[in-house]
Coordinates of C-alpha atoms in Angstrom, one line a residue:
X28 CA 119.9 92.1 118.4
X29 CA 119.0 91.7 114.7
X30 CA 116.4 94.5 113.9
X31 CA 112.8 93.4 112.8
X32 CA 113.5 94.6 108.8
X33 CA 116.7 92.9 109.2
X34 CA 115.5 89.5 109.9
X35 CA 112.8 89.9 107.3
X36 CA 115.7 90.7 105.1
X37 CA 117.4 88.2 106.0
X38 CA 114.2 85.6 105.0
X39 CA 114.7 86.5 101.4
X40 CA 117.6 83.9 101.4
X41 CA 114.9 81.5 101.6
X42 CA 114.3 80.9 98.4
X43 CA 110.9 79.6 99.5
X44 CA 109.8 82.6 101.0
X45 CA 111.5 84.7 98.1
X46 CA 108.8 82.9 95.8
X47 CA 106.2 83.7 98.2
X48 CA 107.2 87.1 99.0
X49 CA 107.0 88.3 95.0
X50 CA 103.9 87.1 94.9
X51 CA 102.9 89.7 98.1
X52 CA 104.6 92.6 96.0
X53 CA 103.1 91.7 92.8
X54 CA 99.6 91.3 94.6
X55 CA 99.9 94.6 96.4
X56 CA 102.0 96.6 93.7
X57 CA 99.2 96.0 91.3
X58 CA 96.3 96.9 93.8
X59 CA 97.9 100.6 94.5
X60 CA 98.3 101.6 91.1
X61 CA 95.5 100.6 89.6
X62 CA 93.4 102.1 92.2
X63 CA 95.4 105.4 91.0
X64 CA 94.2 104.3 87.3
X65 CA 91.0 103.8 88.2
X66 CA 90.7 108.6 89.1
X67 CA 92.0 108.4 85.3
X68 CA 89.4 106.5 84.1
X69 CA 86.4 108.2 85.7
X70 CA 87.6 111.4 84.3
X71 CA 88.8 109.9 80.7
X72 CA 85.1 108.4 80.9
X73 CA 83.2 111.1 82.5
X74 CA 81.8 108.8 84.6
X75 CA 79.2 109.3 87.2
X76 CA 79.4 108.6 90.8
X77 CA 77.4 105.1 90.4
X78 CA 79.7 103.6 88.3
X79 CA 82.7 104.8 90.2
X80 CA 81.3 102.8 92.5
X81 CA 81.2 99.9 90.8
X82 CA 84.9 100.4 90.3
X83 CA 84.8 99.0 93.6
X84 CA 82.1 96.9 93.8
X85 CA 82.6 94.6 91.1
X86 CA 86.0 94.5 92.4
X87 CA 85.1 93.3 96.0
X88 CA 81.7 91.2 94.4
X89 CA 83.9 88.4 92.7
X90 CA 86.1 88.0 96.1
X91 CA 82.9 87.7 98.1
X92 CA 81.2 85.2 96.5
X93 CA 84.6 83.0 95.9
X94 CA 86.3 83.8 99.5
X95 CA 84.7 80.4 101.7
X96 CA 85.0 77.9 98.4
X97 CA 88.5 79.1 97.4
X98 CA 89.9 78.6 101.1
X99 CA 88.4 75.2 101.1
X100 CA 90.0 74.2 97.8
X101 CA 93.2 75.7 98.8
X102 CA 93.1 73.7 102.6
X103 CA 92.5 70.6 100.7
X104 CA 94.2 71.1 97.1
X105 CA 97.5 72.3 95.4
X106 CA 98.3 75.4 96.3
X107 CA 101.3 76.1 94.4
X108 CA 98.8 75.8 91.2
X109 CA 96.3 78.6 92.5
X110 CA 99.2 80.4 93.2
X111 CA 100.8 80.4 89.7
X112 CA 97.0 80.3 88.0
X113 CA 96.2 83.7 90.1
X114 CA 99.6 85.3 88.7
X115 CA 98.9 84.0 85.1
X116 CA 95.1 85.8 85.7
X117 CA 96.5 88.8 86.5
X118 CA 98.8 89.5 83.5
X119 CA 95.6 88.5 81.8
X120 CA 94.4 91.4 83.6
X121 CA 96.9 94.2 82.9
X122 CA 96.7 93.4 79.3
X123 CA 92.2 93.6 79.4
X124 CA 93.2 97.3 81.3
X125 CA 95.5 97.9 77.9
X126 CA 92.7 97.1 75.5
X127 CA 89.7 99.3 77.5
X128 CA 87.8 101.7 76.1
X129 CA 84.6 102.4 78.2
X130 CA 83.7 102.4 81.8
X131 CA 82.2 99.2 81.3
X132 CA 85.4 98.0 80.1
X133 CA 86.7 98.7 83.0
X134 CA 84.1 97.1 85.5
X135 CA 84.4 93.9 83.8
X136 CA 88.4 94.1 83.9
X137 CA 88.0 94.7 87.9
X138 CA 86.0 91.4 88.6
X139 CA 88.6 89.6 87.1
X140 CA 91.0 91.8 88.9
X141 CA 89.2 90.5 91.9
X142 CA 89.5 86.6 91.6
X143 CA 93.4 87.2 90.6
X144 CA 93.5 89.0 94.0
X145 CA 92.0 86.2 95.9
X146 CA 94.3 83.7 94.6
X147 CA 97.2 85.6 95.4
X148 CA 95.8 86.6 99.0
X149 CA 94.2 83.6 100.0
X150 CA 97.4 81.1 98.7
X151 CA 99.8 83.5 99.6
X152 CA 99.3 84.2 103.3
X153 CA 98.1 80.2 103.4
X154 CA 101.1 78.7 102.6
X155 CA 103.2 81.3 104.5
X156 CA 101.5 79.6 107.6
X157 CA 101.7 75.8 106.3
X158 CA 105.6 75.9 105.4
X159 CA 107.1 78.5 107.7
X160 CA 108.6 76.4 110.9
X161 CA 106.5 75.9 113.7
X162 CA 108.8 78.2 116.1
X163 CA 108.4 81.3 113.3
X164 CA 105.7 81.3 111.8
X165 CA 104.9 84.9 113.2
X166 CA 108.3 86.2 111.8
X167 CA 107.6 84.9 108.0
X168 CA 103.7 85.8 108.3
X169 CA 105.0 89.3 110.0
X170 CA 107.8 89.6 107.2
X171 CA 105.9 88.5 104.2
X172 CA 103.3 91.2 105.5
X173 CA 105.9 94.0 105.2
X174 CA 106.8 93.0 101.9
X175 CA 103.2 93.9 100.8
X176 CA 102.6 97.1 102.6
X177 CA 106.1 98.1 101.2
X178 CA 104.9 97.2 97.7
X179 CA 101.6 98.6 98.1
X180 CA 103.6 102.0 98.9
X181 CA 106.0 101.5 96.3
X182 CA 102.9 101.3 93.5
X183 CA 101.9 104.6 95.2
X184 CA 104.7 106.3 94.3
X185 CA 106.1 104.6 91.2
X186 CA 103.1 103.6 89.6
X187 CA 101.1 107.0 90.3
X188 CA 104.7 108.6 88.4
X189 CA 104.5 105.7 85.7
X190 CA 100.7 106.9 85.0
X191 CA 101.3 110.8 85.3
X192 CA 104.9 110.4 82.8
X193 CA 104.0 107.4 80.3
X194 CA 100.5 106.6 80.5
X195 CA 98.3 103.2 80.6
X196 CA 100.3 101.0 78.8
X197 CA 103.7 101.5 80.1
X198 CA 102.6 101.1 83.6
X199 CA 100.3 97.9 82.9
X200 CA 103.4 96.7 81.0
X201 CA 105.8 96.9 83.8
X202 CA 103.3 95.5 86.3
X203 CA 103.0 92.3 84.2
X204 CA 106.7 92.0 83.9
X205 CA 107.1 92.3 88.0
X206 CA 104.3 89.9 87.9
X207 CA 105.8 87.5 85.2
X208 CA 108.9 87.4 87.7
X209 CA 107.2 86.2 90.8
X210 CA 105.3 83.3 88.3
X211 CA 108.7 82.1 87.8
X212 CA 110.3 82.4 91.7
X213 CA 107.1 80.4 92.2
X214 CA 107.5 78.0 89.4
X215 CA 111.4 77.6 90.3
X216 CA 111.8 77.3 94.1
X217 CA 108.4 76.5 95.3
X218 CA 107.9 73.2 96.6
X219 CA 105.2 71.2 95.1
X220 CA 101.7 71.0 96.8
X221 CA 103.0 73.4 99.1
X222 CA 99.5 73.3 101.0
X223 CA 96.6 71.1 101.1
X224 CA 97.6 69.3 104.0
X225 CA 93.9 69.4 105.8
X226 CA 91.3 66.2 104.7
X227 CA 88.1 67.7 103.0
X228 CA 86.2 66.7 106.3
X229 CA 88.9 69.0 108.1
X230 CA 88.1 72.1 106.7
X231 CA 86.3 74.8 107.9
X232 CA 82.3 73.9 108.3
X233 CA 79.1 75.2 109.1
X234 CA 79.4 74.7 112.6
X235 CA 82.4 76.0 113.1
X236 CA 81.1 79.5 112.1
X237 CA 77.8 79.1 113.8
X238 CA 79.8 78.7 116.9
X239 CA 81.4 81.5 116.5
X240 CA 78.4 83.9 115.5
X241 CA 76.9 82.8 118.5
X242 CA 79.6 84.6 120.9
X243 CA 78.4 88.1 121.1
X244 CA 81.7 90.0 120.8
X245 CA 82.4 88.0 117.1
X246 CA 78.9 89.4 116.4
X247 CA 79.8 92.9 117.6
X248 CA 83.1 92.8 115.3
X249 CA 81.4 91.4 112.6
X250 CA 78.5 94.0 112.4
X251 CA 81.1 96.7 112.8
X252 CA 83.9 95.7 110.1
X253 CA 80.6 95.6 107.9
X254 CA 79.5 98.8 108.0
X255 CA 82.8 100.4 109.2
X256 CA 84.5 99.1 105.3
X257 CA 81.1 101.1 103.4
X258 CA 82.9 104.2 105.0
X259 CA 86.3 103.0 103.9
X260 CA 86.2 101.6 100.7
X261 CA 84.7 105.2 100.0
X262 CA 87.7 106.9 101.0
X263 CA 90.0 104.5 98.9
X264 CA 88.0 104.8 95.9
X265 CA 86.6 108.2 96.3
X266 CA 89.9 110.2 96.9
X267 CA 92.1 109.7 94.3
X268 CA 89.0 110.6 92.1
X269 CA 88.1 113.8 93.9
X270 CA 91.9 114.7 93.8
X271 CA 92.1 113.9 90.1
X272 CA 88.7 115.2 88.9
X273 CA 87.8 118.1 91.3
X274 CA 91.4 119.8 91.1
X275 CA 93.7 118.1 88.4
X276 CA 96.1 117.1 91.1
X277 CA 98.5 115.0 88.8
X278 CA 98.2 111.0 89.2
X279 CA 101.9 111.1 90.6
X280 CA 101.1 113.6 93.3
X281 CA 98.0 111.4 94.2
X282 CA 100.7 108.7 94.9
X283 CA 102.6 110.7 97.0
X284 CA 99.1 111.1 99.2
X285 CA 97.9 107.6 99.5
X286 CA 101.6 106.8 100.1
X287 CA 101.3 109.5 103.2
X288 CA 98.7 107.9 104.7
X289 CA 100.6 104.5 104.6
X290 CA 103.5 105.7 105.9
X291 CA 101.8 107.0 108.8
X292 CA 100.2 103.9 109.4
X293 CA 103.3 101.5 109.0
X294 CA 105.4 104.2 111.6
X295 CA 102.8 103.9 114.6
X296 CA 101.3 100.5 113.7
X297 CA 104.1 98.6 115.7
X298 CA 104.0 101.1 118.7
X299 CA 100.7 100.9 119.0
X300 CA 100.1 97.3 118.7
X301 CA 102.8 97.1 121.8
X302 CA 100.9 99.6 123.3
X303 CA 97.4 97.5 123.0
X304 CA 99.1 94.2 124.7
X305 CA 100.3 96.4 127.6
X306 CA 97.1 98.3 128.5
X307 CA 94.5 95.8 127.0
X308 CA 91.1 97.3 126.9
X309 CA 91.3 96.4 122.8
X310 CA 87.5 97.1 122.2
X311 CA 88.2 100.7 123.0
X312 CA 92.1 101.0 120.6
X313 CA 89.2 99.7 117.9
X314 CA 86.5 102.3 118.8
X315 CA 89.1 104.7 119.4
X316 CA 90.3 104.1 115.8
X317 CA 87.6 103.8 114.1
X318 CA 86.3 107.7 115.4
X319 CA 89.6 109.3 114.5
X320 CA 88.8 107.3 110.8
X321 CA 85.3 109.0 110.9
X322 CA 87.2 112.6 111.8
X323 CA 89.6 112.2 109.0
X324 CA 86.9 111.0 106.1
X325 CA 84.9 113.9 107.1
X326 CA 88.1 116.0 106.5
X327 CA 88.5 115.0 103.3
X328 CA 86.2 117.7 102.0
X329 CA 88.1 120.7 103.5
X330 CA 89.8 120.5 100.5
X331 CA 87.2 122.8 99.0
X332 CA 87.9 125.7 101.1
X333 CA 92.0 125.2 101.3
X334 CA 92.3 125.2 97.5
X335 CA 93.4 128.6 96.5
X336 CA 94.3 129.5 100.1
X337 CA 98.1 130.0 99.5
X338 CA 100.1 130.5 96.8
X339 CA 100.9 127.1 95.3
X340 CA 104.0 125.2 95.3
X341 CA 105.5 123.9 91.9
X342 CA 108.1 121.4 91.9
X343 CA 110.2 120.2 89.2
X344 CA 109.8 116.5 88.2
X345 CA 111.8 114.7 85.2
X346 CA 108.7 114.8 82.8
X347 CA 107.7 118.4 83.9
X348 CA 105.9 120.8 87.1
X349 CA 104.2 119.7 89.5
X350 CA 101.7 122.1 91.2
X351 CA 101.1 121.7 95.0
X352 CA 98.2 123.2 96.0
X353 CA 96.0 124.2 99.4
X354 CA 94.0 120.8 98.0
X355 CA 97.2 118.7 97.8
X356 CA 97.9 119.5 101.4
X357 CA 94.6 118.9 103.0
X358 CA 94.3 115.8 101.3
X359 CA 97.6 114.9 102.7
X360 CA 96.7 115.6 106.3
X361 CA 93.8 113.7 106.0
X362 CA 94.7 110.7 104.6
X363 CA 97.8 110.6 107.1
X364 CA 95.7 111.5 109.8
X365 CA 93.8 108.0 108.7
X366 CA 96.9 106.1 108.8
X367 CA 97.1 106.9 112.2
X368 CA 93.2 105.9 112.7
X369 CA 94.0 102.2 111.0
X370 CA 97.4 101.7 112.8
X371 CA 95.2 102.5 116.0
X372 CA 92.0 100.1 115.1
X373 CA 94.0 97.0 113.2
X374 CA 96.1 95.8 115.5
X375 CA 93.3 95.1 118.4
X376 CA 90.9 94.3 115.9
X377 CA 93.1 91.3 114.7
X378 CA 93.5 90.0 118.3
X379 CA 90.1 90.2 119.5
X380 CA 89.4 88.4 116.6
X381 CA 92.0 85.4 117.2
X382 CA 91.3 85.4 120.3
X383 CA 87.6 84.5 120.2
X384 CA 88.5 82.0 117.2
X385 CA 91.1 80.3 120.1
X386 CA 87.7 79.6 122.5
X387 CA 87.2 77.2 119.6
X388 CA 90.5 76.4 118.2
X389 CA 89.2 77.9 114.9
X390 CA 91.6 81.1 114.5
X391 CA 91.5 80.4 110.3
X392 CA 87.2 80.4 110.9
X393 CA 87.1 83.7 112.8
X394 CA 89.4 85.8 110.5
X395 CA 87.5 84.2 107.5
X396 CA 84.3 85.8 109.2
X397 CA 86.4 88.7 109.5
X398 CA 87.1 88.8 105.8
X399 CA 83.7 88.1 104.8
X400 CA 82.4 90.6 107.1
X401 CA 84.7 93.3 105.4
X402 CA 83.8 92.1 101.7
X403 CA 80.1 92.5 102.3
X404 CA 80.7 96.5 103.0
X405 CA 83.2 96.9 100.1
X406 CA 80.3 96.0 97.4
X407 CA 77.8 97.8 99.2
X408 CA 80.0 100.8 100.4
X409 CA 80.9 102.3 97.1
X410 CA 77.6 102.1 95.5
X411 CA 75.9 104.1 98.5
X412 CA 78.4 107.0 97.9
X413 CA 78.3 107.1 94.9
X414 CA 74.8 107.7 94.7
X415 CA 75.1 110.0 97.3
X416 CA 77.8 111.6 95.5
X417 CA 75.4 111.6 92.0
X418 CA 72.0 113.0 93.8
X419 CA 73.6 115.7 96.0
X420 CA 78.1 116.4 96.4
X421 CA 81.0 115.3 96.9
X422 CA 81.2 116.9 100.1
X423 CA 77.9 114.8 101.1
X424 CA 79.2 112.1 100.1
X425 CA 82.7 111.8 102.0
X426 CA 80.4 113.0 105.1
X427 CA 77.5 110.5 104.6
X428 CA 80.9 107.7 104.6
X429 CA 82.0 109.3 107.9
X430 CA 78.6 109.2 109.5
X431 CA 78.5 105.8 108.4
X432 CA 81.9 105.0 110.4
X433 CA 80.6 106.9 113.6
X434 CA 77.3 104.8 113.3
X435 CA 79.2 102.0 113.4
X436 CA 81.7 102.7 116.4
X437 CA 78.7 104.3 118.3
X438 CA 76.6 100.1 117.6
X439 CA 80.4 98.5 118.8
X440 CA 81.0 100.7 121.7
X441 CA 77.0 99.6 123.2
X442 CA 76.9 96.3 122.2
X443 CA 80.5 95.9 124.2
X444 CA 79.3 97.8 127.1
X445 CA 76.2 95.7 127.3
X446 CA 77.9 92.1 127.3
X447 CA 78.1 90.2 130.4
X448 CA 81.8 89.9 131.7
X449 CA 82.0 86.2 130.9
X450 CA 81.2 87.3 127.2
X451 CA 83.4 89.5 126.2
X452 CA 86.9 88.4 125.1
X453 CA 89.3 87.2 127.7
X454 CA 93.3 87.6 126.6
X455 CA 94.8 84.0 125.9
X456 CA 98.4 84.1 128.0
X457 CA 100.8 84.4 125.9
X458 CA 104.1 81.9 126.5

C-alpha cells in the first residue's frame, strides 16, 4: 500500500495540483515568517503591547470583513484570476515590509497582508474541491493541506534563520521569488476559470446560515471558536515577541519553537483524528483540547523562573552562537505541549462542524460560519492582551488568554450537556 505522503507526492505530477499546491506553500511560507518578523519589529520599534496587537488585528480585520463577499465572487467568478491577483498582492506586500519604517508602517503592510491571504486561502482550498475528481477529492484537499503545514514549518525554520543571518530584505526577497514561482505554475498549467461553476442565486444565502444558527450545537461551536481564537491568536502573536524581547532568544531559535509545536501537532493529528471516528464522543476531543491549550498558554510564563536555571547551551550555527537557555526550553515545552492540544481539538471540531452543515446540505455554509467565527476573536483577541499586557505583565497577559480559553471550554462543555439528544450532532455513516 502507497503511504499517505507518498500519494500526496505522487499528486505533484499533476501539474494542476502542482500550480495549486505552490500557491499553499507560498501562502503559508509567508504567514510563518513574517509572524517571526513581526517580534523584530516590536522590539526595533519599541512598541507597546496595543499595537502589537494590532499586528494581529489589522491582519485578521481585512479578512473578516472580505471573507462572505470574496467566497461569493469566487463560487460565481474566475477563480484562476483571484488566485494570480492574491499572489501579485503579496509580492506587493513583501516589498511595503522592505520599505517600513514605523510600527504604523507595519499595521498598514498587515491589512494588505490580510486580503493577499484570503485570496490565496479562499481560491486555493476552492478550486482544490471544484477540480479534484469526484472519487478524491479528500486525497488532493488532504494532500494540498500537508503541503501548507509543511511550508508553514519550513518558514519556521528557514525564514526565522534568513531573519537572524541576513536580515529584512533578504528574507522578503526570497519570499517574493517563491511567490513569483507559484504566479507562474498558476499562470502556466492552471486551467482557465478553474471555478465559478455555482449561478449567483446558488451561492451561499441568508437562509442558509440562519438555518444553521438555529441548531444549538453550531451555536455552541460558534460561540466557542470565538472566544477560544482571543486566547490563541495571543499565543501566536505574543510568543515570538516575549521570546525575542524579554530574553533575546535569536529570531532563528524562535523558529525552531513555533516549528516544535507544529511538529507535535502534525505527528498526533492523524492518530488522533482516527482515534475521534472510533470512540465518537467529539464534543469532549474538542473540550478536551481546548483545556490542555488553556494549560499550555498559561505555561508560557514559566519562562520567567526557568531562565537562568541551568547553565545554557551554545550551539554553533554558520553565521555565529546560538545560546539556549532555561527560557528557550520552556518555551519549547509549551508550545509543543499546544500542538498536542490543537491536534486533539481540530480534528472533531472539523467534523462536528460538517456534520451539522450535512443536516442541510450546506457543508461550504457551516465551515464559513466556522471561519467567521474564528476571525471575529483574532481582531478582538490581540488587542485585549495587549492591553492587558500594557496596564499590568506579560505574565498577566498570557494568563488572562488562558482564562479566556477555559471560559470558553467551561460555556461549550454546558451548553453540550444541556442539549436535548435530538439536538446534538448525530454521525453521518460513512460509505
Amino acid at each position: 500500500m502507497v503511504s499517505v505522503p507518498g500519494r500526496s507526492l505522487a499528486l505533484l505530477k499533476n501539474r494542476e495540483f502542482a500550480a495549486l499546491a505552490g500557491t499553499a506553500f507560498a501562502r503559508s511560507q509567508a504567514y510563518s515568517t513574517v509572524v517571526i518578523a513581526l517580534a523584530l519589529y516590536a522590539d526595533l520599534y519599541q512598541t507597546t503591547g496595543v499595537v502589537e496587537g494590532l499586528f494581529g488585528t489589522a491582519f485578521a480585520l481585512t479578512q473578516l470583513l472580505i471573507v462572505l463577499p470574496l467566497g461569493r465572487k469566487i463560487d460565481t467568478g474566475n477563480a484562476k484570476h483571484y488566485l494570480l491577483a492574491g499572489l501579485a498582492l503579496n509580492v506587493v506586500v513583501f516589498g511595503a515590509f522592505m520599505l517600513v519604517d514605523s510600527a504604523v508602517h507595519v499595521v498598514l503592510v498587515r491589512m494588505l497582508q490580510g486580503i493577499g491571504a484570503s485570496l490565496l486561502w479562499i481560491t486555493g482550498s476552492t478550486v482544490v474541491g471544484e477540480i479534484s475528481p469526484d472519487d478524491e477529492s479528500g486525497r488532493w484537499l488532504g494532500s494540498y493541506n500537508q503541503v501548507a503545514a509543511l511550508s508553514s514549518l519550513l518558514g519556521d525554520i528557514v525564514g526565522g534563520y534568513l531573519l537572524y543571518a541576513h536580515g529584512f530584505h533578504l528574507t522578503y526577497l526570497v519570499l517574493s521569488a517563491v511567490t513569483v514561482g507559484a504566479f507562474v505554475l498558476v499562470f502556466l498549467n492552471l486551467r482557465s476559470n478553474p471555478g465559478g461553476r455555482k449561478n449567483a442565486e446558488e451561492a451561499t444565502s441568508v437562509e442558509t446560515f440562519r438555518a444553521l444558527l438555529d441548531r444549538p450545537m453550531i451555536r455552541a461551536l460558534v460561540f466557542f471558536r470565538l472566544s477560544f481564537s482571543v486566547g490563541k491568536m495571543a499565543v501566536i502573536i505574543f510568543l515570538p515577541i516575549f521570546a525575542y524581547g524579554q530574553f533575546g532568544i535569536e529570531a532563528f531559535a524562535v523558529g525552531w519553537i513555533l516549528a516544535g509545536g507544529k511538529l507535535t501537532k502534525s505527528l498526533s493529528q492523524g492518530y488522533v483524528g482516527d482515534l475521534t471516528d472510533r470512540i465518537g464522543r467529539k464534543p469532549y476531543f474538542v473540550a478536551g483540547g481546548a483545556l490542555l491549550y488553556g494549560v499550555g498558554t498559561a505555561f508560557i510564563p514559566f519562562a520567567l523562573v526557568a531562565e537562568g536555571a541551568f547553565e545554557p547551551i551554545r550551539v554553533e550555527t554558520f553565521e555565529g552562537t546560538l545560546t539556549l537557555g532555561g527560557a528557550f526550553f520552556s518555551l519549547f515545552a509549551a508550545y509543543a505541549l499546544l500542538g498536542v492540544a490543537d491536534s486533539l481539538r481540530l480534528p472533531a471540531s472539523m467534523a462536528l462542524f460538517v456534520e451539522e452543515g450535512e443536516r442541510f446540505d450546506s457543508v461550504a455554509s457551516s465551515m464559513s460560519l466556522r471561519s467567521i467565527s474564528w476571525k471575529i476573536g483574532q481582531v478582538a483577541g490581540p488587542l485585549m492582551v495587549g492591553f492587558v499586557k500594557d496596564t499590568v505583565s506579560n505574565t498577566a497577559a498570557f494568563l488572562f488568554a488562558a482564562g479566556f480559553i477555559v471560559f470558553a471550554t467551561g460555556v461549550f462543555v454546558l451548553t453540550y450537556r444541556r442539549m436535548k439528544p435530538g439536538e446534538a450532532a448525530i454521525p453521518v455513516p460513512s460509505d
